[in-house]
Amino acid sequence: MTSPSVVRGILDELGVRPQKRLGQHFLVDFHARERIVDALDLQPDDRVVEIGPGLGALTQRLVELCGDVRAIEIDRALASFLREHFKGRLQVYEGDALEADLPDMLGPAGKLVGNLPYYISTALVVRILEAAPTVAVLMLQSEVAERLSAGPGTPQRGALSVLREYAAEIDTVARVGAGLFYPPPQVGSRVIRLRARKAATLSSWPQIRPVVQAAFGYRRKMMERALEEGLGTRREVGRRALVEAGIDPARRGETLSLAEFDRLAAALGALQER
Ligand code: SAM
């Protein structure tokens, strides 16, 4: 599966035409595949979950390296090809990765990998961060990868940046040109690695996530307005929580650090309990 003509030939045999609406861009480069799989540092007794295996370009290497490989593929023809091709070496879940129970599939120490379908990559990354695999290696469009790394006060800063900072360390594994896919996507891609963080001293994910999403859902508004519109928090309660957290209520969400979001989530939680 390291040339466009081989991939095209298999797809033709299966009667599958790459569908844009499913983000079907198949990896046709041996070196990129090796770098992605190497970044997982797989051990024989690891469990790994793959999102969107397609024709199995990454999967082939995964099953060679470890004994518990699970994959989620939405395309029926591809899912049945994978079942047939990998026989008992791969558990294939046919369905939408956005609806899959990722924590259950990962178990306590699972790793995750995927050349993600770009049309849902943001939503998928939020679910992946929430499921907290020990390591996740993901191919993403460069713009999403940049948002994941963006610090406070930068134009790319968004909910994804703060939630990523909360849940995981990030590093770049590779930059990948469009020519390494069949058919080529219209955007540049990047492979990133996420390593789960132990966030024991911070607010819990269910506390912090809605606050972060409200702040960036109304990013042009001052924080007190964003909390009111995004969470339905009464203006005076929001203002008080912001002041208690040491944040000027007139600031905008993109200027807040993770530590400030954490203090704010805790202050809101405490006020709502009173
Ligand atoms: N892993 C393969 C590779 O690298 O060649 C294929 C990657 S392709 C970018 C994305 C894959 O995700 C396709 O196989 C597509 O059918 C699958 N897919 C699209 N939407 C999905 C969804 N909601 N849930 C699970 N798989 C999905």
Coordinates of C-alpha atoms and ligand atoms in Angstrom, one line a residue:
M1 CA 0.0 0.0 0.0
T2 CA 2.9 2.3 -0.7
S3 CA 1.8 3.6 -4.1
P4 CA -1.3 5.4 -5.4
S5 CA -1.7 2.8 -8.2
V6 CA -1.8 -0.2 -5.7
V7 CA -4.4 1.7 -3.5
R8 CA -6.5 2.6 -6.5
G9 CA -6.4 -1.0 -7.7
I10 CA -7.6 -2.4 -4.3
L11 CA -10.3 0.2 -4.2
D12 CA -11.4 -0.6 -7.7
E13 CA -11.6 -4.3 -6.8
L14 CA -13.8 -3.4 -3.8
G15 CA -16.0 -1.1 -5.9
V16 CA -15.1 1.8 -3.5
R17 CA -14.5 5.3 -4.8
P18 CA -12.8 7.5 -2.3
Q19 CA -15.5 9.7 -0.7
K20 CA -14.7 13.3 0.2
R21 CA -17.6 13.4 2.6
L22 CA -15.9 10.6 4.7
G23 CA -12.4 12.3 4.4
Q24 CA -11.0 9.3 2.6
H25 CA -7.4 10.1 1.7
F26 CA -5.3 7.0 1.9
L27 CA -1.7 7.1 3.0
V28 CA 0.6 5.8 0.3
D29 CA 4.0 6.5 1.9
F30 CA 6.1 3.8 3.7
H31 CA 8.2 6.3 5.7
A32 CA 5.3 8.3 7.0
R33 CA 3.6 5.0 8.1
E34 CA 6.8 4.0 9.9
R35 CA 7.1 7.3 11.7
I36 CA 3.5 7.2 12.9
V37 CA 3.7 3.7 14.2
D38 CA 7.2 4.2 15.7
A39 CA 5.9 7.2 17.7
L40 CA 3.5 4.9 19.5
D41 CA 6.4 2.8 20.9
L42 CA 4.2 -0.3 20.8
Q43 CA 5.1 -3.3 23.0
P44 CA 3.8 -6.8 22.3
D45 CA 1.2 -6.7 25.2
D46 CA -0.1 -3.2 24.4
R47 CA -3.6 -2.5 23.3
V48 CA -4.1 -0.1 20.5
V49 CA -7.2 1.5 19.0
E50 CA -7.1 2.8 15.4
I51 CA -9.7 5.3 14.2
G52 CA -10.4 5.1 10.4
P53 CA -8.1 2.3 9.3
G54 CA -9.3 2.5 5.6
L55 CA -7.4 -0.2 3.7
G56 CA -5.1 -0.9 6.7
A57 CA -2.0 1.0 5.8
L58 CA -1.2 1.6 9.5
T59 CA -3.1 -1.4 10.7
Q60 CA -0.7 -3.8 8.9
R61 CA 2.2 -2.6 11.0
L62 CA 0.1 -2.5 14.2
V63 CA -0.9 -6.1 14.0
E64 CA 2.8 -7.1 13.4
L65 CA 3.8 -5.3 16.6
C66 CA 1.1 -6.0 19.2
G67 CA -1.5 -8.6 20.0
D68 CA -4.6 -6.4 20.8
V69 CA -5.6 -4.2 17.9
R70 CA -9.1 -2.7 17.6
A71 CA -10.3 -0.4 14.8
I72 CA -13.3 1.8 14.2
E73 CA -14.3 2.2 10.5
I74 CA -17.5 3.8 9.3
D75 CA -17.4 2.6 5.7
R76 CA -19.1 -0.8 5.4
A77 CA -17.1 -2.0 2.4
L78 CA -13.8 -1.1 4.0
A79 CA -14.8 -2.7 7.3
S80 CA -15.6 -6.0 5.7
F81 CA -12.4 -5.8 3.6
L82 CA -10.4 -5.4 6.9
R83 CA -12.2 -8.2 8.6
E84 CA -11.4 -10.5 5.7
H85 CA -7.8 -9.3 5.3
F86 CA -6.7 -9.4 8.9
K87 CA -8.9 -12.3 10.0
G88 CA -8.6 -12.9 13.8
R89 CA -5.7 -10.4 14.2
L90 CA -8.0 -7.3 14.3
Q91 CA -11.3 -6.5 16.0
V92 CA -13.2 -4.3 13.6
Y93 CA -16.0 -2.0 15.0
E94 CA -18.1 -0.8 12.1
G95 CA -19.5 2.6 12.9
D96 CA -19.0 6.2 13.7
A97 CA -15.9 7.0 15.9
L98 CA -17.8 9.9 17.3
E99 CA -20.3 7.5 18.8
A100 CA -17.9 4.8 19.9
D101 CA -17.2 4.2 23.6
L102 CA -13.5 5.1 23.4
P103 CA -12.7 4.7 27.1
D104 CA -14.1 1.2 27.0
M105 CA -12.2 0.3 23.8
L106 CA -9.0 1.7 25.2
G107 CA -9.2 0.0 28.6
P108 CA -6.9 1.3 31.4
A109 CA -3.7 1.7 29.4
G110 CA -4.6 1.7 25.7
K111 CA -2.9 3.7 23.0
L112 CA -4.6 5.3 20.1
V113 CA -3.7 6.1 16.5
G114 CA -5.4 7.5 13.4
N115 CA -5.0 9.2 10.1
L116 CA -8.2 11.0 11.0
P117 CA -11.0 12.0 8.7
Y118 CA -10.5 15.7 8.6
Y119 CA -14.2 16.7 8.4
I120 CA -14.7 15.7 12.0
S121 CA -11.1 16.0 13.4
T122 CA -11.9 18.7 15.9
A123 CA -14.8 16.8 17.5
L124 CA -12.8 13.6 17.4
V125 CA -9.8 15.2 19.1
V126 CA -12.0 16.5 22.0
R127 CA -13.3 12.9 22.5
I128 CA -9.8 11.5 22.3
L129 CA -8.5 14.1 24.9
E130 CA -11.5 13.1 27.2
A131 CA -10.8 9.4 26.8
A132 CA -7.1 10.0 27.8
P133 CA -5.2 7.2 26.0
T134 CA -1.7 6.9 27.4
V135 CA -0.4 8.0 24.0
A136 CA -2.2 9.1 20.8
V137 CA -0.5 9.6 17.5
L138 CA -2.8 11.5 15.1
M139 CA -2.5 12.7 11.5
L140 CA -4.4 16.0 11.3
Q141 CA -4.7 19.0 9.0
S142 CA -1.9 21.4 9.9
E143 CA -4.3 24.1 11.0
V144 CA -5.9 21.9 13.7
A145 CA -2.4 20.8 14.8
E146 CA -1.5 24.5 15.2
R147 CA -4.6 25.1 17.3
L148 CA -3.8 22.2 19.6
S149 CA -0.4 23.8 20.4
A150 CA -1.4 27.5 20.6
G151 CA -0.6 29.4 23.8
P152 CA -2.6 32.2 25.4
G153 CA -3.0 35.4 23.4
T154 CA -2.2 33.9 20.0
P155 CA -4.7 34.0 17.1
Q156 CA -4.9 30.2 16.9
R157 CA -5.8 29.9 20.6
G158 CA -9.2 28.1 21.0
A159 CA -11.0 25.6 23.2
L160 CA -8.9 22.9 21.6
S161 CA -5.7 24.5 22.8
V162 CA -6.8 24.7 26.4
L163 CA -8.4 21.3 26.6
R164 CA -5.3 19.8 25.0
E165 CA -3.1 21.6 27.6
Y166 CA -5.3 20.2 30.3
A167 CA -5.2 16.6 29.1
A168 CA -1.9 16.0 27.3
E169 CA 1.6 17.0 26.4
I170 CA 2.0 17.5 22.6
D171 CA 4.9 17.1 20.2
T172 CA 5.2 17.1 16.4
V173 CA 6.2 13.8 14.8
A174 CA 6.2 14.8 11.2
R175 CA 4.9 17.2 8.6
V176 CA 3.3 15.5 5.7
G177 CA 2.7 16.9 2.2
A178 CA -0.5 16.2 0.3
G179 CA 1.4 14.1 -2.3
L180 CA 1.7 11.2 0.3
F181 CA -2.1 10.5 0.1
Y182 CA -4.4 9.1 -2.6
P183 CA -6.3 11.1 -3.5
P184 CA -4.3 14.1 -2.2
P185 CA -6.1 16.4 0.3
Q186 CA -6.2 20.2 -0.3
V187 CA -4.5 21.0 3.0
G188 CA -1.2 20.3 4.6
S189 CA -1.0 17.7 7.3
R190 CA 0.9 17.1 10.5
V191 CA 1.4 14.1 12.7
I192 CA 1.3 14.9 16.4
R193 CA 1.7 12.9 19.5
L194 CA -0.3 13.4 22.7
R195 CA 0.9 12.0 26.0
A196 CA -1.7 11.9 28.7
R197 CA -1.1 14.2 31.7
K198 CA -2.0 13.4 35.2
A199 CA -4.3 16.3 35.9
A200 CA -5.0 15.3 39.5
T201 CA -4.5 18.8 40.9
L202 CA -6.8 20.5 38.4
S203 CA -10.6 20.7 38.2
S204 CA -12.2 17.7 36.6
W205 CA -12.8 17.5 32.9
P206 CA -16.6 17.8 33.2
Q207 CA -16.1 21.0 35.3
I208 CA -13.6 22.6 33.0
R209 CA -14.7 21.6 29.6
P210 CA -18.0 23.6 29.5
V211 CA -16.3 26.7 30.8
V212 CA -13.6 26.6 28.2
Q213 CA -16.1 25.9 25.4
A214 CA -18.3 28.8 26.5
A215 CA -15.3 31.2 26.6
F216 CA -14.4 30.3 23.0
G217 CA -18.0 29.9 21.7
Y218 CA -18.3 33.6 22.4
R219 CA -14.7 34.6 21.9
R220 CA -15.4 38.2 20.9
K221 CA -17.2 38.8 24.1
M222 CA -15.9 39.7 27.5
M223 CA -15.7 36.7 29.9
E224 CA -18.7 37.7 32.0
R225 CA -20.9 37.8 28.8
A226 CA -19.5 34.6 27.5
L227 CA -20.3 32.8 30.7
E228 CA -23.8 34.2 30.6
E229 CA -24.5 33.3 27.0
G230 CA -22.5 30.0 26.8
L231 CA -23.5 28.5 30.2
G232 CA -26.6 30.5 31.2
T233 CA -24.7 31.7 34.3
R234 CA -26.4 34.8 35.8
R235 CA -24.2 37.9 35.1
E236 CA -23.5 38.7 38.7
V237 CA -22.6 35.0 39.5
G238 CA -20.2 34.9 36.6
R239 CA -18.6 38.2 37.5
R240 CA -18.2 37.1 41.1
A241 CA -16.6 33.8 40.0
L242 CA -14.2 35.7 37.7
V243 CA -13.2 38.1 40.5
E244 CA -12.7 35.2 43.0
A245 CA -10.5 33.5 40.4
G246 CA -8.4 36.7 40.0
I247 CA -9.6 37.3 36.4
D248 CA -10.8 40.7 35.1
P249 CA -14.4 40.1 33.9
A250 CA -13.7 42.2 30.9
R251 CA -11.0 39.9 29.5
R252 CA -11.6 37.7 26.5
G253 CA -11.3 33.9 26.7
E254 CA -8.4 33.7 24.3
T255 CA -6.1 35.6 26.8
L256 CA -6.8 33.1 29.7
S257 CA -4.2 30.5 30.7
L258 CA -5.1 27.0 31.7
A259 CA -4.4 27.9 35.3
E260 CA -7.0 30.7 35.1
F261 CA -9.6 28.5 33.5
D262 CA -9.0 26.0 36.3
R263 CA -9.5 28.6 39.0
L264 CA -12.6 29.9 37.2
A265 CA -14.1 26.4 36.9
A266 CA -13.5 25.8 40.6
A267 CA -15.0 29.2 41.6
L268 CA -18.1 28.6 39.5
G269 CA -18.5 25.2 40.9
A270 CA -18.3 26.5 44.5
L271 CA -20.8 29.3 43.8
Q272 CA -23.3 27.0 42.2
E273 CA -23.1 24.7 45.2
R274 CA -23.9 27.5 47.6
Ligands
SAM1 N1 -5.9 5.0 7.9 C1 -6.1 5.0 6.5 C2 -4.8 5.5 5.8 O1 -4.0 6.1 6.5 O2 -4.6 5.2 4.6 C3 -7.3 5.8 6.0 C4 -7.3 7.2 6.5 S1 -8.6 8.3 5.8 C5 -7.9 9.9 6.0 C6 -9.9 8.3 7.0 C7 -10.6 7.0 7.3 O3 -11.6 7.3 8.3 C8 -11.4 6.4 6.1 O4 -11.1 5.0 6.0 C9 -12.8 6.7 6.4 O5 -13.7 5.8 5.8 C10 -12.8 6.6 7.9 N2 -13.9 7.4 8.5 C11 -14.5 8.6 8.1 N3 -15.4 9.0 9.0 C12 -15.4 8.2 10.0 C13 -16.1 8.1 11.3 N4 -17.0 9.0 11.6 N5 -15.8 7.1 12.1 C14 -14.9 6.1 11.8 N6 -14.2 6.1 10.6 C15 -14.4 7.1 9.8

